[in-house]
GROMACS .gro file of C-alpha atoms in nm:
model
  343
    1MET     CA    1  -0.121  -2.897   4.404
    2LYS     CA    2  -0.377  -3.118   4.235
    3ARG     CA    3  -0.303  -3.467   4.105
    4MET     CA    4  -0.477  -3.638   3.816
    5GLY     CA    5  -0.761  -3.883   3.877
    6ASN     CA    6  -0.796  -4.217   3.700
    7PRO     CA    7  -1.006  -4.103   3.396
    8GLU     CA    8  -0.747  -3.845   3.293
    9THR     CA    9  -0.463  -4.090   3.350
   10GLU     CA   10  -0.632  -4.351   3.132
   11MET     CA   11  -0.688  -4.094   2.856
   12PHE     CA   12  -0.327  -3.990   2.880
   13ALA     CA   13  -0.212  -4.346   2.819
   14PHE     CA   14  -0.306  -4.303   2.451
   15PHE     CA   15  -0.037  -4.039   2.416
   16GLU     CA   16   0.246  -4.221   2.591
   17LYS     CA   17   0.411  -4.357   2.277
   18THR     CA   18   0.362  -4.061   2.041
   19PRO     CA   19   0.671  -3.857   1.941
   20VAL     CA   20   0.466  -3.544   2.002
   21LEU     CA   21   0.531  -3.388   2.343
   22VAL     CA   22   0.212  -3.420   2.549
   23CYS     CA   23   0.153  -3.281   2.895
   24ILE     CA   24  -0.116  -3.189   3.142
   25ALA     CA   25  -0.044  -2.896   3.371
   26SER     CA   26  -0.214  -2.745   3.673
   27ARG     CA   27  -0.356  -2.396   3.685
   28ASP     CA   28  -0.075  -2.292   3.919
   29GLY     CA   29   0.191  -2.384   3.663
   30TYR     CA   30   0.316  -2.735   3.746
   31PHE     CA   31   0.339  -3.043   3.527
   32LEU     CA   32   0.083  -3.302   3.641
   33LYS     CA   33   0.156  -3.556   3.371
   34VAL     CA   34   0.403  -3.577   3.081
   35ASN     CA   35   0.459  -3.847   2.823
   36GLU     CA   36   0.793  -4.012   2.748
   37ALA     CA   37   0.864  -3.771   2.462
   38VAL     CA   38   0.882  -3.478   2.708
   39GLN     CA   39   1.127  -3.667   2.929
   40ASP     CA   40   1.339  -3.777   2.633
   41LYS     CA   41   1.348  -3.432   2.476
   42LEU     CA   42   1.434  -3.238   2.793
   43GLY     CA   43   1.638  -3.508   2.963
   44TYR     CA   44   1.466  -3.479   3.301
   45THR     CA   45   1.292  -3.755   3.496
   46GLU     CA   46   0.923  -3.741   3.578
   47THR     CA   47   1.007  -3.665   3.940
   48GLU     CA   48   1.226  -3.371   3.843
   49LEU     CA   49   0.965  -3.233   3.602
   50TYR     CA   50   0.685  -3.256   3.858
   51ALA     CA   51   0.890  -3.108   4.143
   52SER     CA   52   0.947  -2.758   4.000
   53PRO     CA   53   0.726  -2.496   3.831
   54ILE     CA   54   0.718  -2.525   3.453
   55SER     CA   55   0.878  -2.180   3.425
   56THR     CA   56   1.193  -2.332   3.577
   57PHE     CA   57   1.260  -2.514   3.249
   58ILE     CA   58   1.185  -2.220   3.017
   59TYR     CA   59   1.469  -2.018   2.867
   60GLU     CA   60   1.506  -1.691   3.060
   61GLU     CA   61   1.445  -1.460   2.761
   62ASP     CA   62   1.115  -1.637   2.683
   63LYS     CA   63   0.968  -1.641   3.034
   64SER     CA   64   0.784  -1.308   3.028
   65LEU     CA   65   0.621  -1.372   2.689
   66THR     CA   66   0.525  -1.725   2.794
   67GLU     CA   67   0.366  -1.595   3.114
   68TRP     CA   68   0.174  -1.335   2.914
   69GLU     CA   69   0.036  -1.601   2.678
   70ARG     CA   70  -0.041  -1.831   2.971
   71LYS     CA   71  -0.260  -1.565   3.134
   72LYS     CA   72  -0.460  -1.534   2.811
   73LEU     CA   73  -0.489  -1.914   2.799
   74LEU     CA   74  -0.632  -1.928   3.153
   75ASN     CA   75  -0.883  -1.658   3.052
   76GLY     CA   76  -1.025  -1.887   2.784
   77LYS     CA   77  -0.817  -1.810   2.473
   78PRO     CA   78  -0.665  -2.129   2.324
   79LEU     CA   79  -0.293  -2.117   2.257
   80LEU     CA   80  -0.214  -2.197   1.895
   81ASN     CA   81   0.133  -2.245   1.742
   82PHE     CA   82   0.309  -2.058   2.022
   83ARG     CA   83   0.687  -2.090   2.012
   84ASN     CA   84   0.928  -2.074   2.303
   85ARG     CA   85   1.254  -2.227   2.417
   86TYR     CA   86   1.317  -2.478   2.693
   87VAL     CA   87   1.653  -2.559   2.851
   88SER     CA   88   1.732  -2.931   2.855
   89ARG     CA   89   1.928  -3.101   3.133
   90ASN     CA   90   2.249  -3.083   2.926
   91GLY     CA   91   2.203  -2.708   2.873
   92ASN     CA   92   2.088  -2.719   2.510
   93LEU     CA   93   1.802  -2.499   2.394
   94VAL     CA   94   1.499  -2.682   2.256
   95TRP     CA   95   1.250  -2.487   2.041
   96LEU     CA   96   0.894  -2.606   2.101
   97GLU     CA   97   0.574  -2.508   1.920
   98TRP     CA   98   0.271  -2.539   2.150
   99THR     CA   99  -0.101  -2.587   2.103
  100SER     CA  100  -0.281  -2.573   2.438
  101ILE     CA  101  -0.631  -2.553   2.581
  102TYR     CA  102  -0.750  -2.485   2.935
  103PHE     CA  103  -1.033  -2.686   3.099
  104PRO     CA  104  -1.170  -2.462   3.375
  105GLU     CA  105  -1.392  -2.730   3.527
  106LYS     CA  106  -1.083  -2.945   3.591
  107GLU     CA  107  -0.844  -2.648   3.633
  108VAL     CA  108  -0.593  -2.816   3.404
  109VAL     CA  109  -0.417  -2.729   3.081
  110PHE     CA  110  -0.385  -2.993   2.810
  111ALA     CA  111  -0.093  -2.918   2.577
  112LEU     CA  112   0.077  -3.065   2.270
  113ALA     CA  113   0.418  -2.955   2.144
  114MET     CA  114   0.640  -3.027   1.846
  115ASP     CA  115   1.017  -2.998   1.856
  116ILE     CA  116   1.098  -2.738   1.587
  117SER     CA  117   1.466  -2.688   1.675
  118GLU     CA  118   1.590  -2.808   1.335
  119ARG     CA  119   1.336  -2.593   1.156
  120LYS     CA  120   1.439  -2.289   1.362
  121GLU     CA  121   1.803  -2.357   1.282
  122LEU     CA  122   1.719  -2.360   0.911
  123GLU     CA  123   1.511  -2.043   0.952
  124ASN     CA  124   1.802  -1.874   1.128
  125GLN     CA  125   2.038  -1.977   0.850
  126VAL     CA  126   1.800  -1.841   0.586
  127GLU     CA  127   1.756  -1.521   0.785
  128GLU     CA  128   2.132  -1.481   0.818
  129LYS     CA  129   2.175  -1.533   0.443
  130TYR     CA  130   1.899  -1.280   0.381
  131LYS     CA  131   2.072  -1.025   0.606
  132GLN     CA  132   2.399  -1.080   0.424
  133PHE     CA  133   2.228  -1.045   0.086
  134LYS     CA  134   2.044  -0.732   0.197
  135SER     CA  135   2.363  -0.583   0.338
  136LEU     CA  136   2.539  -0.651   0.008
  137ALA     CA  137   2.249  -0.505  -0.192
  138THR     CA  138   2.247  -0.196   0.031
  139HIS     CA  139   2.622  -0.159  -0.018
  140PHE     CA  140   2.589  -0.174  -0.397
  141LYS     CA  141   2.296   0.065  -0.392
  142SER     CA  142   2.491   0.312  -0.177
  143ARG     CA  143   2.793   0.277  -0.404
  144ILE     CA  144   2.580   0.349  -0.712
  145GLU     CA  145   2.423   0.653  -0.547
  146LYS     CA  146   2.768   0.786  -0.452
  147ASP     CA  147   2.882   0.744  -0.811
  148ARG     CA  148   2.565   0.917  -0.931
  149LYS     CA  149   2.627   1.206  -0.691
  150PHE     CA  150   2.985   1.242  -0.815
  151LEU     CA  151   2.875   1.240  -1.180
  152ALA     CA  152   2.596   1.492  -1.108
  153LEU     CA  153   2.843   1.719  -0.931
  154GLU     CA  154   3.086   1.701  -1.224
  155LEU     CA  155   2.805   1.785  -1.466
  156HIS     CA  156   2.679   2.073  -1.256
  157GLU     CA  157   3.009   2.218  -1.144
  158GLU     CA  158   3.221   2.154  -1.455
  159LEU     CA  159   3.007   2.128  -1.770
  160ALA     CA  160   2.742   2.370  -1.652
  161GLN     CA  161   3.004   2.630  -1.562
  162LEU     CA  162   3.175   2.588  -1.898
  163ALA     CA  163   2.841   2.632  -2.077
  164ALA     CA  164   2.768   2.939  -1.863
  165ALA     CA  165   3.108   3.087  -1.956
  166VAL     CA  166   3.042   3.030  -2.327
  167LYS     CA  167   2.703   3.201  -2.295
  168LEU     CA  168   2.859   3.501  -2.120
  169ASP     CA  169   3.118   3.532  -2.396
  170LEU     CA  170   2.855   3.510  -2.670
  171ASP     CA  171   2.632   3.769  -2.501
  172GLY     CA  172   2.937   3.994  -2.450
  173ILE     CA  173   3.031   3.975  -2.817
  174ILE     CA  174   2.676   4.065  -2.923
  175ASP     CA  175   2.669   4.363  -2.685
  176GLU     CA  176   3.020   4.493  -2.768
  177LEU     CA  177   2.996   4.465  -3.147
  178PRO     CA  178   2.674   4.647  -3.235
  179GLY     CA  179   2.786   4.699  -3.595
  180MET     CA  180   2.828   4.331  -3.682
  181PRO     CA  181   2.645   4.203  -3.992
  182GLU     CA  182   2.283   4.109  -3.922
  183LYS     CA  183   2.335   3.753  -4.044
  184LEU     CA  184   2.623   3.702  -3.800
  185LYS     CA  185   2.425   3.864  -3.519
  186VAL     CA  186   2.137   3.622  -3.580
  187ARG     CA  187   2.373   3.327  -3.564
  188MET     CA  188   2.539   3.458  -3.248
  189THR     CA  189   2.200   3.510  -3.085
  190HIS     CA  190   2.097   3.160  -3.185
  191ALA     CA  191   2.422   3.020  -3.040
  192SER     CA  192   2.353   3.202  -2.714
  193ALA     CA  193   2.001   3.060  -2.697
  194VAL     CA  194   2.130   2.708  -2.769
  195THR     CA  195   2.395   2.749  -2.499
  196ASP     CA  196   2.125   2.858  -2.254
  197LEU     CA  197   1.922   2.549  -2.348
  198LEU     CA  198   2.233   2.335  -2.303
  199LEU     CA  199   2.286   2.486  -1.959
  200ARG     CA  200   1.931   2.407  -1.849
  201THR     CA  201   1.957   2.054  -1.994
  202ILE     CA  202   2.280   1.985  -1.804
  203ARG     CA  203   2.120   2.103  -1.481
  204ARG     CA  204   1.810   1.890  -1.543
  205ILE     CA  205   2.020   1.582  -1.619
  206SER     CA  206   2.231   1.651  -1.312
  207PHE     CA  207   1.918   1.664  -1.097
  208SER     CA  208   1.787   1.346  -1.257
  209ILE     CA  209   2.112   1.160  -1.184
  210SER     CA  210   2.136   1.276  -0.822
  211PRO     CA  211   1.893   1.527  -0.671
  212GLN     CA  212   2.100   1.747  -0.438
  213MET     CA  213   1.772   1.911  -0.335
  214LEU     CA  214   1.683   1.594  -0.146
  215ASP     CA  215   1.965   1.653   0.102
  216ASP     CA  216   1.906   2.027   0.122
  217TYR     CA  217   1.525   2.058   0.129
  218GLY     CA  218   1.381   1.710   0.188
  219LEU     CA  219   1.150   1.478  -0.005
  220ASP     CA  220   0.838   1.695  -0.022
  221GLU     CA  221   1.006   1.999  -0.175
  222THR     CA  222   1.208   1.783  -0.414
  223LEU     CA  223   0.900   1.600  -0.544
  224ARG     CA  224   0.703   1.925  -0.568
  225TRP     CA  225   0.982   2.079  -0.780
  226HIS     CA  226   1.011   1.760  -0.988
  227CYS     CA  227   0.636   1.767  -1.055
  228ASN     CA  228   0.655   2.127  -1.173
  229GLU     CA  229   0.949   2.048  -1.402
  230PHE     CA  230   0.766   1.744  -1.541
  231SER     CA  231   0.463   1.962  -1.619
  232LEU     CA  232   0.670   2.234  -1.789
  233ILE     CA  233   0.872   1.992  -2.003
  234ASN     CA  234   0.594   1.751  -2.104
  235GLY     CA  235   0.284   1.970  -2.091
  236ILE     CA  236   0.115   1.716  -1.859
  237PRO     CA  237  -0.022   1.864  -1.533
  238CYS     CA  238   0.142   1.693  -1.234
  239ARG     CA  239   0.010   1.758  -0.885
  240PHE     CA  240   0.189   1.667  -0.563
  241LYS     CA  241   0.019   1.641  -0.224
  242SER     CA  242   0.120   1.486   0.105
  243ASN     CA  243  -0.001   1.428   0.458
  244TYR     CA  244   0.262   1.249   0.663
  245ASN     CA  245   0.556   1.312   0.892
  246GLU     CA  246   0.864   1.329   0.671
  247ALA     CA  247   1.085   1.266   0.974
  248ASP     CA  248   0.947   0.909   0.983
  249LEU     CA  249   1.135   0.834   0.660
  250SER     CA  250   1.509   0.769   0.664
  251LYS     CA  251   1.730   0.928   0.398
  252GLU     CA  252   1.752   0.590   0.225
  253VAL     CA  253   1.373   0.558   0.206
  254GLN     CA  254   1.334   0.918   0.086
  255LEU     CA  255   1.581   0.853  -0.193
  256ASP     CA  256   1.404   0.531  -0.296
  257PHE     CA  257   1.065   0.706  -0.290
  258PHE     CA  258   1.211   0.969  -0.521
  259ARG     CA  259   1.359   0.706  -0.756
  260ILE     CA  260   1.025   0.521  -0.772
  261CYS     CA  261   0.849   0.848  -0.861
  262GLN     CA  262   1.117   0.918  -1.120
  263GLU     CA  263   1.064   0.577  -1.282
  264ALA     CA  264   0.685   0.609  -1.272
  265LEU     CA  265   0.688   0.957  -1.429
  266SER     CA  266   0.925   0.832  -1.697
  267ASN     CA  267   0.673   0.559  -1.782
  268VAL     CA  268   0.397   0.822  -1.795
  269MET     CA  269   0.604   1.040  -2.026
  270TYR     CA  270   0.690   0.766  -2.274
  271HIS     CA  271   0.396   0.524  -2.260
  272ALA     CA  272   0.085   0.641  -2.075
  273GLN     CA  273  -0.048   0.917  -2.306
  274ALA     CA  274  -0.190   1.070  -1.988
  275LYS     CA  275  -0.355   1.411  -1.949
  276LYS     CA  276  -0.274   1.445  -1.578
  277VAL     CA  277  -0.065   1.282  -1.304
  278GLU     CA  278  -0.087   1.293  -0.926
  279ILE     CA  279   0.174   1.199  -0.664
  280ASP     CA  280   0.040   1.145  -0.314
  281ILE     CA  281   0.212   1.044   0.013
  282ARG     CA  282  -0.014   0.947   0.302
  283GLU     CA  283   0.032   0.779   0.638
  284SER     CA  284  -0.186   0.558   0.856
  285ASP     CA  285  -0.127   0.409   1.199
  286GLU     CA  286   0.091   0.132   1.059
  287LYS     CA  287   0.235   0.243   0.725
  288ILE     CA  288   0.337   0.525   0.492
  289GLN     CA  289   0.219   0.495   0.133
  290LEU     CA  290   0.339   0.664  -0.185
  291CYS     CA  291   0.104   0.653  -0.487
  292ILE     CA  292   0.152   0.776  -0.845
  293THR     CA  293  -0.175   0.791  -1.042
  294ASP     CA  294  -0.233   0.881  -1.407
  295ASP     CA  295  -0.537   0.883  -1.636
  296GLY     CA  296  -0.354   0.736  -1.935
  297ILE     CA  297  -0.422   0.437  -2.159
  298GLY     CA  298  -0.332   0.184  -1.890
  299PHE     CA  299  -0.214  -0.173  -1.949
  300GLU     CA  300  -0.253  -0.532  -1.833
  301PRO     CA  301  -0.017  -0.568  -1.532
  302MET     CA  302   0.026  -0.943  -1.585
  303LYS     CA  303   0.156  -0.884  -1.937
  304PHE     CA  304   0.410  -0.623  -1.832
  305ASN     CA  305   0.514  -0.743  -1.485
  306LYS     CA  306   0.860  -0.828  -1.623
  307SER     CA  307   0.922  -0.488  -1.776
  308SER     CA  308   1.243  -0.321  -1.660
  309GLY     CA  309   1.059  -0.022  -1.515
  310LEU     CA  310   0.830  -0.230  -1.295
  311ILE     CA  311   1.116  -0.459  -1.192
  312ASN     CA  312   1.326  -0.159  -1.087
  313MET     CA  313   1.041  -0.020  -0.877
  314LYS     CA  314   0.967  -0.358  -0.717
  315GLU     CA  315   1.332  -0.411  -0.629
  316ARG     CA  316   1.360  -0.066  -0.475
  317ALA     CA  317   1.042  -0.120  -0.274
  318ALA     CA  318   1.168  -0.458  -0.152
  319SER     CA  319   1.504  -0.308  -0.048
  320ILE     CA  320   1.325  -0.083   0.205
  321ASN     CA  321   1.088  -0.359   0.328
  322GLY     CA  322   0.811  -0.213   0.117
  323HIS     CA  323   0.539  -0.363  -0.101
  324LEU     CA  324   0.468  -0.238  -0.453
  325GLN     CA  325   0.117  -0.269  -0.592
  326VAL     CA  326   0.021  -0.191  -0.952
  327GLU     CA  327  -0.340  -0.130  -1.049
  328SER     CA  328  -0.414  -0.074  -1.416
  329LYS     CA  329  -0.657  -0.164  -1.692
  330PRO     CA  330  -0.656  -0.075  -2.061
  331ARG     CA  331  -0.808   0.273  -2.109
  332ASN     CA  332  -0.850   0.319  -1.731
  333GLY     CA  333  -0.520   0.469  -1.624
  334THR     CA  334  -0.259   0.336  -1.383
  335ARG     CA  335  -0.203   0.358  -1.009
  336ILE     CA  336   0.131   0.253  -0.859
  337CYS     CA  337   0.160   0.242  -0.480
  338VAL     CA  338   0.446   0.147  -0.252
  339SER     CA  339   0.375   0.096   0.118
  340ILE     CA  340   0.634   0.066   0.393
  341PRO     CA  341   0.578  -0.008   0.762
  342LYS     CA  342   0.644   0.276   1.003
  343ARG     CA  343   0.969   0.250   1.192
   0.00000   0.00000   0.00000
């Protein structure tokens, strides 16, 4: 094992009093020189630090990643802001953030490290709070969807069946009383038509509240049907196309994709004055992207970024680790895309 010559030792003297951890290591993975900060932080003497390979002091779970980064370092790639954990003499874990460079002519590594243990503790606390918040948000979202499903079922199974029974009775009366006055027959026929319209409206509202099709047929078929319904009701052509593996999306993500489409199409219906709409789901190596595009009057996103519709879509995208992007200009239509990383 090599030992440092006088020039390196003299240079190292400048770093002796700094609170930053400074060390020089050999190519074969031993400390050659460490400043006082390294000794103070890890609790070992110089003799102890020099006697064993550096990997001896690294936390077991971080050894393989550290070795992987070290190989890249020895091949000429500087190590920047690399984080790993060391085990101090008293058994505590110390988080260190390293910046290192290898000098091949000397076969030594010069490295600086900052103790980021307090920062990591704060990060862990924030992450734990985030997980709790996300768990709570997921719980509320699931609860709302269950309530929606119950309400949709009541509408479909109770009200729709009652409306269907009324329609059957009205049609039966018209058929069984051919001699009824024409004025009464017209009113009965009108009542039957209104009941039929009521029946279709209940079913449409039931689907809007909770699309049972999503569980039975999947996202693609549900969105294709929804597009067709949107076109029939509003007279605005809506085209759906997709090129992705639906199995890559969990049921939660499929439901949120549907809700985002629902919100976007509602905005088109009430505000966009569009002549056509397109829904497209595509995948790349790293993400799956849903886009809703219309050729309507558009808007200035910065002026409407606090609208309830956009907020709802952004919150839904965030709840599935997605990113919502809105592209729009006055008189140039609107494109809303949500991208999520592949699982």
